[in-house]
XYZ file of C-alpha atoms in Angstrom:
493
model
C 0.698 12.478 3.719
C -1.102 10.418 6.350
C -0.241 10.450 10.040
C 1.093 6.879 9.768
C 3.334 7.852 6.840
C 4.640 10.856 8.746
C 5.422 8.684 11.769
C 7.219 6.162 9.547
C 9.438 8.774 7.925
C 10.256 10.364 11.270
C 11.427 6.932 12.447
C 13.582 6.498 9.329
C 15.188 9.884 9.997
C 15.967 8.906 13.599
C 17.522 5.587 12.503
C 19.677 7.276 9.858
C 20.723 10.054 12.236
C 21.720 7.498 14.887
C 23.932 5.646 12.394
C 25.520 8.905 11.266
C 26.268 9.984 14.843
C 27.802 6.601 15.530
C 30.175 7.066 12.577
C 29.096 3.860 10.891
C 29.675 5.009 7.315
C 30.405 2.622 4.438
C 33.618 3.153 2.480
C 32.740 5.375 -0.484
C 29.063 5.618 0.481
C 27.227 8.725 1.656
C 24.199 8.572 3.934
C 20.937 10.223 2.882
C 17.450 10.452 4.323
C 14.579 10.135 1.860
C 11.501 12.254 2.404
C 8.032 11.136 1.369
C 6.924 12.693 -1.895
C 3.698 14.636 -1.672
C 1.664 13.415 -4.640
C -0.577 16.479 -4.394
C 2.338 18.865 -4.879
C 1.808 21.450 -7.576
C 5.177 20.480 -8.999
C 3.586 17.309 -10.326
C 0.553 19.066 -11.734
C 2.367 21.753 -13.707
C 1.028 22.019 -17.277
C 3.402 21.472 -20.161
C 5.382 24.528 -21.197
C 5.229 25.090 -24.978
C 8.482 25.298 -26.882
C 11.914 24.088 -25.876
C 15.060 25.528 -24.369
C 17.513 26.452 -27.085
C 20.344 26.631 -24.572
C 19.893 23.059 -23.276
C 22.960 20.799 -23.493
C 23.525 17.070 -23.129
C 24.751 17.778 -19.608
C 21.472 19.559 -18.841
C 19.523 16.471 -19.872
C 21.865 14.263 -17.846
C 21.232 16.551 -14.847
C 17.490 16.275 -15.486
C 17.534 12.466 -15.511
C 19.579 12.491 -12.308
C 17.110 14.831 -10.582
C 14.145 12.721 -11.723
C 15.732 9.657 -10.125
C 16.538 11.563 -6.935
C 13.018 12.988 -6.632
C 11.472 9.551 -7.191
C 13.595 8.300 -4.289
C 12.413 11.134 -2.041
C 15.627 13.138 -2.282
C 16.146 16.724 -3.376
C 17.486 17.334 -6.849
C 20.219 19.846 -7.683
C 18.021 22.250 -9.673
C 15.429 24.361 -7.825
C 12.967 23.876 -10.694
C 11.087 20.567 -10.217
C 12.424 17.890 -12.536
C 9.002 16.928 -13.888
C 8.380 20.525 -14.977
C 11.789 20.680 -16.669
C 11.104 17.382 -18.436
C 7.998 18.829 -20.048
C 9.831 21.988 -21.054
C 12.748 20.066 -22.604
C 10.685 17.489 -24.502
C 12.314 18.194 -27.880
C 15.852 17.874 -26.529
C 14.947 14.677 -24.687
C 13.513 13.200 -27.898
C 16.610 14.215 -29.892
C 18.807 12.241 -27.473
C 16.520 9.194 -27.665
C 15.480 9.395 -24.013
C 11.738 10.009 -24.349
C 10.736 6.579 -23.067
C 13.132 6.713 -20.137
C 11.929 10.144 -19.048
C 8.264 9.149 -19.504
C 8.842 6.207 -17.160
C 10.629 8.371 -14.601
C 7.874 10.995 -14.614
C 5.233 8.298 -14.174
C 3.527 8.896 -17.521
C 3.933 5.264 -18.631
C 4.325 3.543 -15.257
C 1.903 0.769 -14.271
C -0.308 1.152 -11.186
C 1.699 0.538 -8.034
C 0.657 -0.469 -4.550
C 1.990 1.446 -1.552
C 1.143 -0.948 1.290
C 4.166 -2.937 2.496
C 3.950 -6.407 3.999
C 4.960 -6.180 7.651
C 7.591 -8.721 8.680
C 6.115 -9.209 12.127
C 6.872 -12.146 14.386
C 3.249 -12.033 15.563
C 1.109 -14.138 13.212
C -2.027 -12.055 13.739
C -0.105 -8.937 12.748
C 1.009 -10.649 9.532
C -2.552 -11.698 8.790
C -3.740 -8.115 9.213
C -0.918 -6.822 7.021
C -1.794 -9.295 4.254
C -5.447 -8.256 4.460
C -4.514 -4.588 4.051
C -2.354 -5.366 1.045
C -5.061 -7.480 -0.564
C -7.661 -4.750 -0.003
C -5.435 -2.160 -1.680
C -4.648 -4.562 -4.528
C -8.369 -5.067 -5.097
C -8.680 -1.401 -6.009
C -5.716 -1.631 -8.391
C -6.760 -4.756 -10.273
C -8.874 -2.938 -12.857
C -6.259 -0.258 -13.767
C -3.538 -2.922 -13.820
C -5.588 -5.058 -16.200
C -6.215 -2.026 -18.389
C -2.482 -1.228 -18.439
C -1.592 -4.823 -19.343
C -4.284 -4.983 -22.027
C -3.120 -1.725 -23.622
C 0.469 -2.949 -23.734
C -0.583 -6.238 -25.325
C -2.693 -4.500 -27.970
C 0.137 -2.109 -28.859
C 2.818 -4.816 -29.116
C 2.399 -5.238 -32.886
C 3.259 -8.926 -32.939
C 6.228 -8.604 -30.571
C 6.135 -9.975 -27.020
C 4.373 -7.222 -25.095
C 6.982 -7.167 -22.347
C 9.728 -6.365 -24.896
C 8.130 -3.107 -26.057
C 8.312 0.393 -24.592
C 12.037 0.161 -23.915
C 14.630 2.843 -24.558
C 16.151 0.547 -27.191
C 14.962 -2.821 -28.556
C 16.213 -5.907 -26.773
C 19.225 -7.569 -28.436
C 17.939 -10.332 -30.781
C 19.639 -13.121 -28.854
C 18.282 -11.876 -25.550
C 14.774 -11.450 -26.971
C 14.824 -15.020 -28.246
C 16.038 -16.485 -24.968
C 13.542 -14.508 -22.894
C 10.684 -15.493 -25.188
C 11.665 -19.170 -25.113
C 12.354 -19.479 -21.393
C 9.932 -21.853 -19.754
C 9.785 -23.598 -16.417
C 6.888 -25.635 -15.034
C 5.213 -24.325 -11.900
C 6.731 -26.345 -9.035
C 5.026 -27.377 -5.831
C 6.549 -24.867 -3.417
C 4.592 -26.024 -0.391
C 7.270 -28.511 0.826
C 9.891 -25.750 1.106
C 7.497 -23.353 2.846
C 6.235 -26.051 5.219
C 9.796 -27.076 6.089
C 10.606 -23.462 6.937
C 7.375 -23.247 8.897
C 8.148 -26.321 11.009
C 11.580 -24.918 11.859
C 9.880 -21.707 13.011
C 7.152 -23.505 14.969
C 4.296 -22.683 12.563
C 1.498 -25.058 11.669
C 0.854 -23.734 8.146
C 4.002 -22.470 6.489
C 2.318 -22.414 3.057
C -0.257 -19.798 4.105
C 0.489 -16.506 2.366
C 0.979 -14.476 5.527
C 3.505 -17.105 6.694
C 5.554 -17.991 3.607
C 6.065 -14.337 2.751
C 7.618 -13.918 6.217
C 9.516 -17.188 6.185
C 11.200 -16.527 2.836
C 13.244 -13.761 4.500
C 14.799 -16.399 6.758
C 15.040 -14.465 9.995
C 12.933 -16.882 12.096
C 14.940 -19.857 10.824
C 18.281 -18.446 11.901
C 16.808 -17.504 15.255
C 15.545 -21.023 15.774
C 18.717 -22.844 14.659
C 21.575 -20.616 15.844
C 23.124 -21.199 19.269
C 22.559 -18.539 21.894
C 24.567 -15.412 21.260
C 24.974 -16.022 17.530
C 23.652 -13.265 15.317
C 23.589 -11.847 11.838
C 25.910 -8.914 11.112
C 24.407 -5.457 11.247
C 23.703 -3.641 7.996
C 26.942 -1.641 8.061
C 29.091 -4.669 8.798
C 27.432 -6.647 6.013
C 27.620 -3.841 3.476
C 31.228 -3.060 4.338
C 32.194 -6.669 3.642
C 30.271 -6.914 0.365
C 31.552 -3.551 -0.877
C 35.129 -4.439 0.043
C 34.785 -7.677 -1.927
C 33.539 -5.794 -5.020
C 36.195 -3.094 -4.723
C 38.912 -5.709 -4.253
C 38.074 -7.151 -7.658
C 37.964 -3.726 -9.320
C 34.203 -3.969 -9.903
C 33.187 -0.828 -8.018
C 35.569 2.052 -8.786
C 35.858 4.613 -5.965
C 34.965 7.348 -8.477
C 31.387 6.012 -8.590
C 29.450 7.731 -5.809
C 26.831 5.723 -3.912
C 24.266 7.305 -1.621
C 22.811 4.936 0.977
C 19.193 5.311 2.082
C 18.045 3.246 5.054
C 14.383 2.309 5.155
C 12.060 0.279 7.331
C 11.211 -1.903 4.339
C 12.844 -5.233 3.632
C 13.929 -5.333 -0.019
C 17.095 -3.490 -1.120
C 17.096 -1.571 -4.398
C 19.885 -0.081 -6.527
C 18.887 2.953 -8.607
C 21.170 4.606 -11.171
C 21.343 8.388 -11.010
C 24.208 8.874 -13.451
C 25.744 6.064 -15.477
C 28.550 6.054 -14.626
C 29.102 8.319 -11.648
C 26.297 8.084 -9.103
C 23.801 5.518 -7.786
C 21.403 5.153 -4.891
C 21.251 2.047 -2.716
C 18.123 1.667 -0.632
C 18.729 -0.840 2.148
C 16.638 -2.154 5.032
C 17.443 -1.198 8.592
C 16.978 -4.826 9.672
C 19.133 -7.629 8.262
C 17.697 -11.086 7.565
C 19.456 -14.015 5.847
C 17.717 -13.101 2.569
C 19.127 -9.570 2.890
C 22.628 -10.955 2.287
C 21.567 -12.326 -1.089
C 19.478 -9.279 -1.995
C 22.236 -6.815 -1.149
C 24.792 -8.766 -3.192
C 22.383 -8.745 -6.160
C 22.059 -4.976 -5.977
C 25.792 -4.469 -5.494
C 26.087 -6.345 -8.800
C 23.745 -3.736 -10.260
C 25.907 -0.958 -8.804
C 28.934 -2.425 -10.579
C 27.062 -2.321 -13.892
C 26.132 1.312 -13.282
C 29.736 2.159 -12.374
C 31.276 0.453 -15.407
C 29.143 2.041 -18.132
C 31.171 3.796 -20.865
C 31.244 7.423 -19.729
C 31.750 8.924 -23.196
C 29.015 6.908 -24.939
C 25.704 8.593 -25.882
C 23.258 8.897 -22.979
C 20.760 6.458 -24.498
C 23.501 3.841 -24.841
C 24.691 4.320 -21.273
C 21.146 3.924 -19.962
C 20.412 0.767 -21.963
C 21.218 -2.472 -20.168
C 20.643 -5.994 -21.450
C 18.306 -7.470 -18.786
C 19.566 -11.008 -19.376
C 23.180 -10.018 -18.871
C 22.234 -7.950 -15.807
C 20.335 -10.842 -14.222
C 23.078 -13.344 -15.082
C 25.822 -11.084 -13.759
C 23.882 -10.622 -10.531
C 23.422 -14.385 -10.222
C 27.151 -14.941 -10.681
C 27.918 -12.653 -7.730
C 24.969 -13.865 -5.651
C 26.207 -17.447 -5.820
C 29.352 -16.246 -4.112
C 27.408 -15.600 -0.904
C 25.989 -19.126 -0.937
C 29.371 -20.226 0.385
C 29.621 -20.681 4.179
C 33.268 -19.595 3.959
C 32.406 -16.260 2.353
C 29.486 -15.755 4.736
C 31.888 -16.294 7.629
C 34.220 -13.636 6.199
C 31.225 -11.279 6.100
C 30.799 -11.665 9.853
C 28.483 -14.661 10.338
C 29.481 -17.128 13.032
C 30.314 -20.616 11.721
C 27.021 -22.267 12.709
C 24.964 -19.354 11.390
C 26.971 -19.282 8.142
C 26.245 -22.957 7.483
C 22.520 -22.654 8.177
C 22.306 -19.398 6.201
C 24.047 -20.959 3.182
C 21.583 -23.846 3.243
C 18.674 -21.429 3.494
C 19.965 -19.240 0.640
C 20.119 -22.241 -1.697
C 16.484 -23.044 -0.812
C 15.588 -19.371 -1.163
C 16.897 -19.339 -4.734
C 14.800 -22.399 -5.664
C 11.777 -20.788 -4.040
C 12.252 -17.498 -5.921
C 12.677 -19.345 -9.226
C 9.433 -21.138 -8.475
C 7.650 -17.826 -7.906
C 9.007 -16.551 -11.228
C 7.670 -19.700 -12.896
C 4.251 -18.880 -11.423
C 4.463 -15.401 -12.972
C 5.383 -16.823 -16.385
C 2.497 -19.290 -16.248
C 0.085 -16.456 -15.503
C 1.532 -14.377 -18.352
C 0.743 -17.235 -20.742
C -2.726 -17.740 -19.259
C -3.585 -14.050 -19.685
C -3.220 -14.391 -23.477
C -6.687 -15.915 -23.560
C -8.343 -13.536 -21.087
C -10.731 -10.810 -22.187
C -11.850 -9.367 -18.852
C -10.517 -8.569 -15.425
C -12.639 -11.343 -13.932
C -11.076 -13.806 -16.342
C -7.636 -12.551 -15.371
C -8.367 -13.087 -11.668
C -9.689 -16.596 -12.384
C -6.479 -17.368 -14.295
C -4.391 -16.023 -11.412
C -6.264 -18.193 -8.910
C -5.779 -21.308 -11.070
C -2.039 -20.717 -11.521
C -1.575 -19.944 -7.825
C -3.252 -23.242 -6.958
C -0.587 -25.151 -8.882
C 2.153 -23.738 -6.625
C 0.744 -25.267 -3.462
C 0.991 -21.870 -1.762
C -1.687 -19.542 -0.533
C -1.505 -16.662 -3.022
C -4.081 -13.888 -3.381
C -4.929 -13.610 -7.105
C -5.134 -9.826 -6.805
C -1.561 -9.614 -5.506
C -0.345 -12.090 -8.105
C -1.860 -10.072 -10.950
C -0.119 -6.920 -9.707
C 3.256 -8.634 -10.300
C 2.627 -8.935 -14.041
C 3.915 -5.502 -15.137
C 7.378 -6.665 -14.020
C 7.273 -9.907 -16.016
C 10.440 -8.958 -17.951
C 12.347 -9.169 -14.661
C 10.890 -12.644 -13.963
C 11.802 -13.888 -17.441
C 15.306 -12.505 -17.050
C 15.622 -14.213 -13.669
C 14.739 -17.613 -15.122
C 16.798 -17.218 -18.306
C 19.797 -16.082 -16.261
C 20.235 -19.589 -14.821
C 21.612 -21.215 -18.000
C 23.613 -18.077 -18.874
C 25.197 -18.023 -15.431
C 25.985 -21.721 -15.760
C 27.767 -21.118 -19.076
C 29.855 -18.325 -17.532
C 30.840 -20.502 -14.582
C 31.770 -23.370 -16.924
C 33.992 -21.059 -18.986
C 35.717 -19.757 -15.860
C 36.164 -23.258 -14.446
C 37.619 -24.548 -17.718
C 40.162 -21.754 -17.723
C 40.994 -21.247 -14.056
C 39.750 -24.344 -12.247
C 37.031 -24.738 -9.625
C 38.726 -22.136 -7.444
C 38.339 -19.380 -10.056
C 36.728 -17.101 -7.475
C 40.088 -16.870 -5.668
C 42.077 -16.027 -8.818
C 42.898 -12.391 -9.621
C 43.256 -13.388 -13.277
C 39.662 -14.625 -13.371
C 38.328 -11.352 -11.980
C 40.494 -9.343 -14.391
C 38.956 -11.337 -17.244
C 35.429 -10.770 -15.919
C 36.064 -7.052 -15.516
C 37.457 -6.776 -19.046
C 34.527 -8.708 -20.484
C 31.949 -6.675 -18.569
C 33.372 -3.350 -19.740
C 34.074 -4.344 -23.358
C 30.732 -5.961 -24.243
C 27.131 -4.842 -23.972
C 24.936 -7.924 -24.417
C 24.583 -11.350 -22.843
C 25.610 -13.088 -26.075
C 28.663 -10.879 -26.600
C 29.727 -11.427 -22.983
C 29.752 -15.215 -23.436
C 31.537 -15.004 -26.790
C 34.233 -12.691 -25.402
C 34.709 -14.839 -22.311
C 35.301 -17.942 -24.423
C 37.618 -16.273 -26.951
C 41.380 -16.944 -26.620
C 43.859 -14.241 -25.762
C 41.753 -12.369 -23.216
C 43.528 -10.586 -20.364
C 44.087 -12.789 -17.400
C 47.368 -12.169 -15.643
C 48.308 -8.570 -16.400
C 46.211 -6.779 -19.038
C 44.188 -3.743 -18.011
C 44.305 -2.596 -14.417
C 41.060 -3.172 -12.443
C 38.879 -0.119 -12.729
C 40.087 0.933 -16.196
C 37.032 1.328 -18.404
C 36.803 0.342 -22.051
C 34.123 1.911 -24.266
C 31.359 -0.373 -25.487
C 32.185 -1.564 -28.973
C 35.945 -1.235 -28.502
C 38.093 -4.156 -29.560
C 37.907 -6.787 -26.884
């Protein structure tokens, strides 16, 4: 670990300790401090142990998966034997349960190259320029292995879309078709970035070191809010969002959530046990975009919490990415309302400006996903890393934004997420239409609507089945199952 990394983690520990001393816990959440993983540790270089463990049970494999997730997050697992070593020893049992691909991803055996440098959200423009330069320099060293990883996946796809392979289970046919067919032209994103830049007093909002800062929204709220107005702190914001989810029965109190505060900017929800236990990594600093990002990952927590606990492990760990993205979008749109933002602790003026920004932020993020899809298509004709970088530069130019081709290429391994994001728009629209037809435009205030959503979420497992069940007559609205009661996947809806 470098001296800078050590200093960063010491600061994270101090921040977390200060929150703990202040008693600022979230209802049902535990605080944790992640420690940096030493990549040179002998635990990650242990040779495979021949043979299996005849005494291994399903619970042992579930414990193993949980410890792999915890160790990846910098936390200590429950077993003193390193999880990676146990994974190699229990290879036969893992294969029998259909979890080989999941475990290979968690141990890093099939993971794409990943950058470690984080873009610094600094108010000083020179500091942002320097941060971008560091990221681009690191990305330059990862371009070749990333291209090799992408090329190998494309060659091994066997006629299927390359991004649909290597999963624990094949994508549902309807989801595969929609993700393959989704298409959106690359928009000119410069007007949005330049508008944000003008509000923040910048001359070139479309420059990469500027738009990547502006899209978090913090400078805009600072420039438009009256003196004394502020965004809620992380605990206040989380408490409001969690209370909203719990009030609708979407996050049962039996599902444990461990909160990790970091100096980064993008929240992340990680399942440890499905159901039973998740991690939520959250930034120590709140920006307007954090409201939307946290709500998206609380949606993920609800999916983790509502998995059928008695289903086979492979089934519990298989999520339809289209349904996940659409479900997240349904909840995210809730925080585009100034009224809900005000209930979360934003002052009236700030809530209005934040709601306007969040709507622009969604259009901007969809535009970035369209850029990724255009590059995915362009890479079909590339035969070298230089050709891939040329394609990335050409696609970036269409967006009107400054975008380093090296950084853009490094986004490609996550193209399934971008496709799901774009395809989720029409799916989310269909869900909203069904709810509006049944409960009116104020469906979000109706307990019956949330009971129906909860029933549909727990009784179906794919995006197509969710829509079909939602539209079918005779579903529980008033009455029916109590919020929080789980129904196994495949049970009669």
